[in-house]
Amino acid sequence: MPKSSILGFPQKVGIITINYDYLTIIRKDEIVRIEKIMQDTEQHGIKGKWVLATYKGNKGYIFSKDINIIDNIIIE
C-alpha cells in the first residue's frame, strides 16, 4: 500500500501536493493531466517515482504508486 495511504485517506483517491502541503484529493471521474514523470526522487519523506500533474488548474505531484489505486480518473 502506498505510504500516502497512512495519512488516513481512503483507497481510490489520489493526492496532489504543492509546496509540501497536501493540496487536493482527486476523486474518481475527474481529469488529471500528466505533465512529466520524474526520475526516482524523495519528496515528503517518500522515495520513488513522482509524477508532475495538473489538476483543476493547479500543478502538483502525485506519487506514482498511488496512480495504480485510483480507478476511473481520466488521465489526459
mmCIF file of N, CA and C in Angstrom:
data_model
loop_
_atom_site.group_PDB
_atom_site.id
_atom_site.type_symbol
_atom_site.label_atom_id
_atom_site.label_comp_id
_atom_site.label_asym_id
_atom_site.label_seq_id
_atom_site.Cartn_x
_atom_site.Cartn_y
_atom_site.Cartn_z
ATOM 1 N N MET A 1 0.845 -1.179 0.000
ATOM 2 C CA MET A 1 0.000 0.000 0.000
ATOM 3 C C MET A 1 0.890 1.242 0.000
ATOM 4 N N PRO A 2 0.576 2.222 -0.803
ATOM 5 C CA PRO A 2 1.398 3.437 -0.850
ATOM 6 C C PRO A 2 1.440 4.125 0.512
ATOM 7 N N LYS A 3 2.584 4.735 0.799
ATOM 8 C CA LYS A 3 2.742 5.362 2.104
ATOM 9 C C LYS A 3 1.749 6.486 2.326
ATOM 10 N N SER A 4 1.296 7.132 1.273
ATOM 11 C CA SER A 4 0.351 8.232 1.471
ATOM 12 C C SER A 4 -0.957 7.742 2.062
ATOM 13 N N SER A 5 -1.231 6.440 1.935
ATOM 14 C CA SER A 5 -2.464 5.898 2.493
ATOM 15 C C SER A 5 -2.469 5.975 4.017
ATOM 16 N N ILE A 6 -1.283 6.075 4.625
ATOM 17 C CA ILE A 6 -1.260 6.163 6.080
ATOM 18 C C ILE A 6 -1.788 7.502 6.563
ATOM 19 N N LEU A 7 -1.972 8.448 5.670
ATOM 20 C CA LEU A 7 -2.497 9.748 6.069
ATOM 21 C C LEU A 7 -3.984 9.685 6.382
ATOM 22 N N GLY A 8 -4.599 8.540 6.146
ATOM 23 C CA GLY A 8 -5.995 8.385 6.508
ATOM 24 C C GLY A 8 -6.950 8.563 5.349
ATOM 25 N N PHE A 9 -6.434 8.803 4.162
ATOM 26 C CA PHE A 9 -7.323 8.913 3.017
ATOM 27 C C PHE A 9 -7.734 7.519 2.580
ATOM 28 N N PRO A 10 -8.966 7.350 2.145
ATOM 29 C CA PRO A 10 -9.376 6.033 1.670
ATOM 30 C C PRO A 10 -8.648 5.676 0.384
ATOM 31 N N GLN A 11 -8.633 4.404 0.067
ATOM 32 C CA GLN A 11 -8.065 3.993 -1.207
ATOM 33 C C GLN A 11 -8.920 4.576 -2.325
ATOM 34 N N LYS A 12 -8.364 4.549 -3.518
ATOM 35 C CA LYS A 12 -9.031 5.035 -4.715
ATOM 36 C C LYS A 12 -9.201 6.548 -4.721
ATOM 37 N N VAL A 13 -8.374 7.252 -3.966
ATOM 38 C CA VAL A 13 -8.213 8.683 -4.172
ATOM 39 C C VAL A 13 -6.729 8.903 -4.397
ATOM 40 N N GLY A 14 -6.398 9.979 -5.074
ATOM 41 C CA GLY A 14 -5.001 10.314 -5.273
ATOM 42 C C GLY A 14 -4.734 11.630 -4.580
ATOM 43 N N ILE A 15 -3.496 11.929 -4.375
ATOM 44 C CA ILE A 15 -3.145 13.157 -3.680
ATOM 45 C C ILE A 15 -2.184 13.944 -4.556
ATOM 46 N N ILE A 16 -2.496 15.205 -4.788
ATOM 47 C CA ILE A 16 -1.556 16.107 -5.452
ATOM 48 C C ILE A 16 -0.995 17.016 -4.372
ATOM 49 N N THR A 17 0.315 17.195 -4.374
ATOM 50 C CA THR A 17 0.934 18.036 -3.365
ATOM 51 C C THR A 17 1.590 19.239 -4.020
ATOM 52 N N ILE A 18 1.526 20.364 -3.359
ATOM 53 C CA ILE A 18 2.234 21.566 -3.813
ATOM 54 C C ILE A 18 2.880 22.191 -2.583
ATOM 55 N N ASN A 19 4.159 22.469 -2.691
ATOM 56 C CA ASN A 19 4.893 23.127 -1.612
ATOM 57 C C ASN A 19 4.738 22.410 -0.274
ATOM 58 N N TYR A 20 4.836 21.095 -0.312
ATOM 59 C CA TYR A 20 4.828 20.259 0.875
ATOM 60 C C TYR A 20 3.496 20.244 1.615
ATOM 61 N N ASP A 21 2.468 20.864 1.071
ATOM 62 C CA ASP A 21 1.145 20.784 1.682
ATOM 63 C C ASP A 21 0.258 19.944 0.791
ATOM 64 N N TYR A 22 -0.567 19.128 1.397
ATOM 65 C CA TYR A 22 -1.488 18.344 0.582
ATOM 66 C C TYR A 22 -2.573 19.278 0.088
ATOM 67 N N LEU A 23 -2.616 19.450 -1.214
ATOM 68 C CA LEU A 23 -3.484 20.455 -1.822
ATOM 69 C C LEU A 23 -4.872 19.911 -2.091
ATOM 70 N N THR A 24 -4.942 18.758 -2.699
ATOM 71 C CA THR A 24 -6.206 18.297 -3.250
ATOM 72 C C THR A 24 -6.294 16.789 -3.178
ATOM 73 N N ILE A 25 -7.465 16.302 -2.912
ATOM 74 C CA ILE A 25 -7.728 14.877 -3.072
ATOM 75 C C ILE A 25 -8.442 14.714 -4.404
ATOM 76 N N ILE A 26 -7.902 13.855 -5.255
ATOM 77 C CA ILE A 26 -8.511 13.610 -6.562
ATOM 78 C C ILE A 26 -9.563 12.531 -6.393
ATOM 79 N N ARG A 27 -10.745 12.811 -6.839
ATOM 80 C CA ARG A 27 -11.802 11.810 -6.752
ATOM 81 C C ARG A 27 -11.967 11.135 -8.104
ATOM 82 N N LYS A 28 -12.635 10.018 -8.117
ATOM 83 C CA LYS A 28 -12.787 9.296 -9.376
ATOM 84 C C LYS A 28 -13.589 10.124 -10.368
ATOM 85 N N ASP A 29 -13.392 9.848 -11.629
ATOM 86 C CA ASP A 29 -14.042 10.524 -12.753
ATOM 87 C C ASP A 29 -13.593 11.970 -12.941
ATOM 88 N N GLU A 30 -12.521 12.392 -12.300
ATOM 89 C CA GLU A 30 -12.005 13.728 -12.521
ATOM 90 C C GLU A 30 -10.805 13.652 -13.462
ATOM 91 N N ILE A 31 -10.524 14.762 -14.113
ATOM 92 C CA ILE A 31 -9.481 14.780 -15.141
ATOM 93 C C ILE A 31 -8.163 15.259 -14.539
ATOM 94 N N VAL A 32 -7.127 14.488 -14.783
ATOM 95 C CA VAL A 32 -5.775 14.832 -14.353
ATOM 96 C C VAL A 32 -4.886 14.797 -15.584
ATOM 97 N N ARG A 33 -4.132 15.845 -15.806
ATOM 98 C CA ARG A 33 -3.213 15.859 -16.945
ATOM 99 C C ARG A 33 -1.803 15.583 -16.433
ATOM 100 N N ILE A 34 -1.188 14.544 -16.991
ATOM 101 C CA ILE A 34 0.184 14.211 -16.614
ATOM 102 C C ILE A 34 1.131 15.110 -17.405
ATOM 103 N N GLU A 35 1.955 15.882 -16.697
ATOM 104 C CA GLU A 35 2.900 16.794 -17.343
ATOM 105 C C GLU A 35 4.264 16.129 -17.535
ATOM 106 N N LYS A 36 4.716 15.417 -16.525
ATOM 107 C CA LYS A 36 6.078 14.890 -16.569
ATOM 108 C C LYS A 36 6.212 13.791 -15.521
ATOM 109 N N ILE A 37 6.883 12.714 -15.895
ATOM 110 C CA ILE A 37 7.188 11.660 -14.933
ATOM 111 C C ILE A 37 8.618 11.881 -14.461
ATOM 112 N N MET A 38 8.789 12.086 -13.175
ATOM 113 C CA MET A 38 10.092 12.416 -12.624
ATOM 114 C C MET A 38 10.925 11.148 -12.450
ATOM 115 N N GLN A 39 12.236 11.324 -12.381
ATOM 116 C CA GLN A 39 13.116 10.212 -12.018
ATOM 117 C C GLN A 39 12.862 9.870 -10.550
ATOM 118 N N ASP A 40 13.399 8.730 -10.120
ATOM 119 C CA ASP A 40 13.252 8.370 -8.706
ATOM 120 C C ASP A 40 13.793 9.505 -7.840
ATOM 121 N N THR A 41 12.983 9.980 -6.928
ATOM 122 C CA THR A 41 13.374 11.068 -6.050
ATOM 123 C C THR A 41 12.600 10.937 -4.753
ATOM 124 N N GLU A 42 13.011 11.701 -3.761
ATOM 125 C CA GLU A 42 12.310 11.653 -2.485
ATOM 126 C C GLU A 42 11.614 12.974 -2.245
ATOM 127 N N GLN A 43 10.342 12.928 -1.967
ATOM 128 C CA GLN A 43 9.576 14.104 -1.586
ATOM 129 C C GLN A 43 8.664 13.696 -0.447
ATOM 130 N N HIS A 44 8.494 14.592 0.514
ATOM 131 C CA HIS A 44 7.599 14.340 1.645
ATOM 132 C C HIS A 44 7.976 13.061 2.369
ATOM 133 N N GLY A 45 9.270 12.716 2.331
ATOM 134 C CA GLY A 45 9.733 11.520 3.007
ATOM 135 C C GLY A 45 9.418 10.221 2.291
ATOM 136 N N ILE A 46 8.889 10.310 1.086
ATOM 137 C CA ILE A 46 8.552 9.109 0.321
ATOM 138 C C ILE A 46 9.433 9.072 -0.914
ATOM 139 N N LYS A 47 10.212 7.997 -1.063
ATOM 140 C CA LYS A 47 11.114 7.882 -2.199
ATOM 141 C C LYS A 47 10.476 7.022 -3.279
ATOM 142 N N GLY A 48 10.599 7.460 -4.517
ATOM 143 C CA GLY A 48 10.050 6.705 -5.638
ATOM 144 C C GLY A 48 9.813 7.621 -6.817
ATOM 145 N N LYS A 49 9.023 7.163 -7.756
ATOM 146 C CA LYS A 49 8.715 7.979 -8.930
ATOM 147 C C LYS A 49 7.537 8.895 -8.616
ATOM 148 N N TRP A 50 7.763 10.177 -8.777
ATOM 149 C CA TRP A 50 6.704 11.172 -8.618
ATOM 150 C C TRP A 50 6.299 11.656 -9.997
ATOM 151 N N VAL A 51 5.049 12.018 -10.145
ATOM 152 C CA VAL A 51 4.510 12.453 -11.428
ATOM 153 C C VAL A 51 4.021 13.886 -11.264
ATOM 154 N N LEU A 52 4.544 14.786 -12.115
ATOM 155 C CA LEU A 52 4.054 16.161 -12.117
ATOM 156 C C LEU A 52 2.751 16.183 -12.897
ATOM 157 N N ALA A 53 1.706 16.716 -12.291
ATOM 158 C CA ALA A 53 0.388 16.680 -12.911
ATOM 159 C C ALA A 53 -0.307 18.020 -12.744
ATOM 160 N N THR A 54 -1.283 18.272 -13.612
ATOM 161 C CA THR A 54 -2.142 19.443 -13.487
ATOM 162 C C THR A 54 -3.543 18.961 -13.157
ATOM 163 N N TYR A 55 -4.129 19.558 -12.147
ATOM 164 C CA TYR A 55 -5.458 19.173 -11.688
ATOM 165 C C TYR A 55 -6.218 20.435 -11.321
ATOM 166 N N LYS A 56 -7.324 20.676 -12.009
ATOM 167 C CA LYS A 56 -8.144 21.873 -11.768
ATOM 168 C C LYS A 56 -7.300 23.149 -11.814
ATOM 169 N N GLY A 57 -6.372 23.199 -12.779
ATOM 170 C CA GLY A 57 -5.573 24.402 -12.971
ATOM 171 C C GLY A 57 -4.367 24.532 -12.060
ATOM 172 N N ASN A 58 -4.182 23.615 -11.138
ATOM 173 C CA ASN A 58 -3.037 23.665 -10.236
ATOM 174 C C ASN A 58 -2.064 22.550 -10.567
ATOM 175 N N LYS A 59 -0.765 22.879 -10.511
ATOM 176 C CA LYS A 59 0.248 21.845 -10.735
ATOM 177 C C LYS A 59 0.706 21.299 -9.399
ATOM 178 N N GLY A 60 0.993 20.018 -9.402
ATOM 179 C CA GLY A 60 1.486 19.391 -8.186
ATOM 180 C C GLY A 60 1.994 18.008 -8.504
ATOM 181 N N TYR A 61 2.303 17.248 -7.471
ATOM 182 C CA TYR A 61 2.894 15.929 -7.663
ATOM 183 C C TYR A 61 1.981 14.834 -7.138
ATOM 184 N N ILE A 62 1.981 13.720 -7.853
ATOM 185 C CA ILE A 62 1.293 12.518 -7.411
ATOM 186 C C ILE A 62 2.360 11.442 -7.268
ATOM 187 N N PHE A 63 2.289 10.666 -6.221
ATOM 188 C CA PHE A 63 3.201 9.531 -6.066
ATOM 189 C C PHE A 63 2.753 8.453 -7.032
ATOM 190 N N SER A 64 3.679 7.965 -7.848
ATOM 191 C CA SER A 64 3.295 7.088 -8.962
ATOM 192 C C SER A 64 2.567 5.829 -8.507
ATOM 193 N N LYS A 65 2.915 5.293 -7.347
ATOM 194 C CA LYS A 65 2.227 4.089 -6.890
ATOM 195 C C LYS A 65 0.773 4.377 -6.548
ATOM 196 N N ASP A 66 0.454 5.620 -6.221
ATOM 197 C CA ASP A 66 -0.941 5.966 -5.939
ATOM 198 C C ASP A 66 -1.800 5.893 -7.191
ATOM 199 N N ILE A 67 -1.200 6.127 -8.354
ATOM 200 C CA ILE A 67 -1.997 6.106 -9.582
ATOM 201 C C ILE A 67 -2.635 4.739 -9.774
ATOM 202 N N ASN A 68 -1.928 3.703 -9.354
ATOM 203 C CA ASN A 68 -2.451 2.356 -9.531
ATOM 204 C C ASN A 68 -3.695 2.077 -8.705
ATOM 205 N N ILE A 69 -3.898 2.817 -7.620
ATOM 206 C CA ILE A 69 -5.068 2.546 -6.793
ATOM 207 C C ILE A 69 -6.222 3.486 -7.115
ATOM 208 N N ILE A 70 -5.999 4.394 -8.047
ATOM 209 C CA ILE A 70 -7.079 5.292 -8.445
ATOM 210 C C ILE A 70 -7.760 4.669 -9.640
ATOM 211 N N ASP A 71 -9.012 4.314 -9.507
ATOM 212 C CA ASP A 71 -9.698 3.821 -10.687
ATOM 213 C C ASP A 71 -10.696 4.872 -11.132
ATOM 214 N N ASN A 72 -10.924 4.912 -12.390
ATOM 215 C CA ASN A 72 -11.913 5.801 -13.003
ATOM 216 C C ASN A 72 -11.509 7.260 -13.073
ATOM 217 N N ILE A 73 -10.264 7.629 -12.740
ATOM 218 C CA ILE A 73 -9.893 9.000 -13.059
ATOM 219 C C ILE A 73 -9.486 9.028 -14.517
ATOM 220 N N ILE A 74 -9.592 10.172 -15.116
ATOM 221 C CA ILE A 74 -9.289 10.323 -16.533
ATOM 222 C C ILE A 74 -7.927 10.990 -16.626
ATOM 223 N N ILE A 75 -6.975 10.305 -17.236
ATOM 224 C CA ILE A 75 -5.634 10.870 -17.386
ATOM 225 C C ILE A 75 -5.484 11.359 -18.812
ATOM 226 N N GLU A 76 -5.212 12.657 -18.959
ATOM 227 C CA GLU A 76 -5.050 13.234 -20.295
ATOM 228 C C GLU A 76 -3.635 13.005 -20.777
#
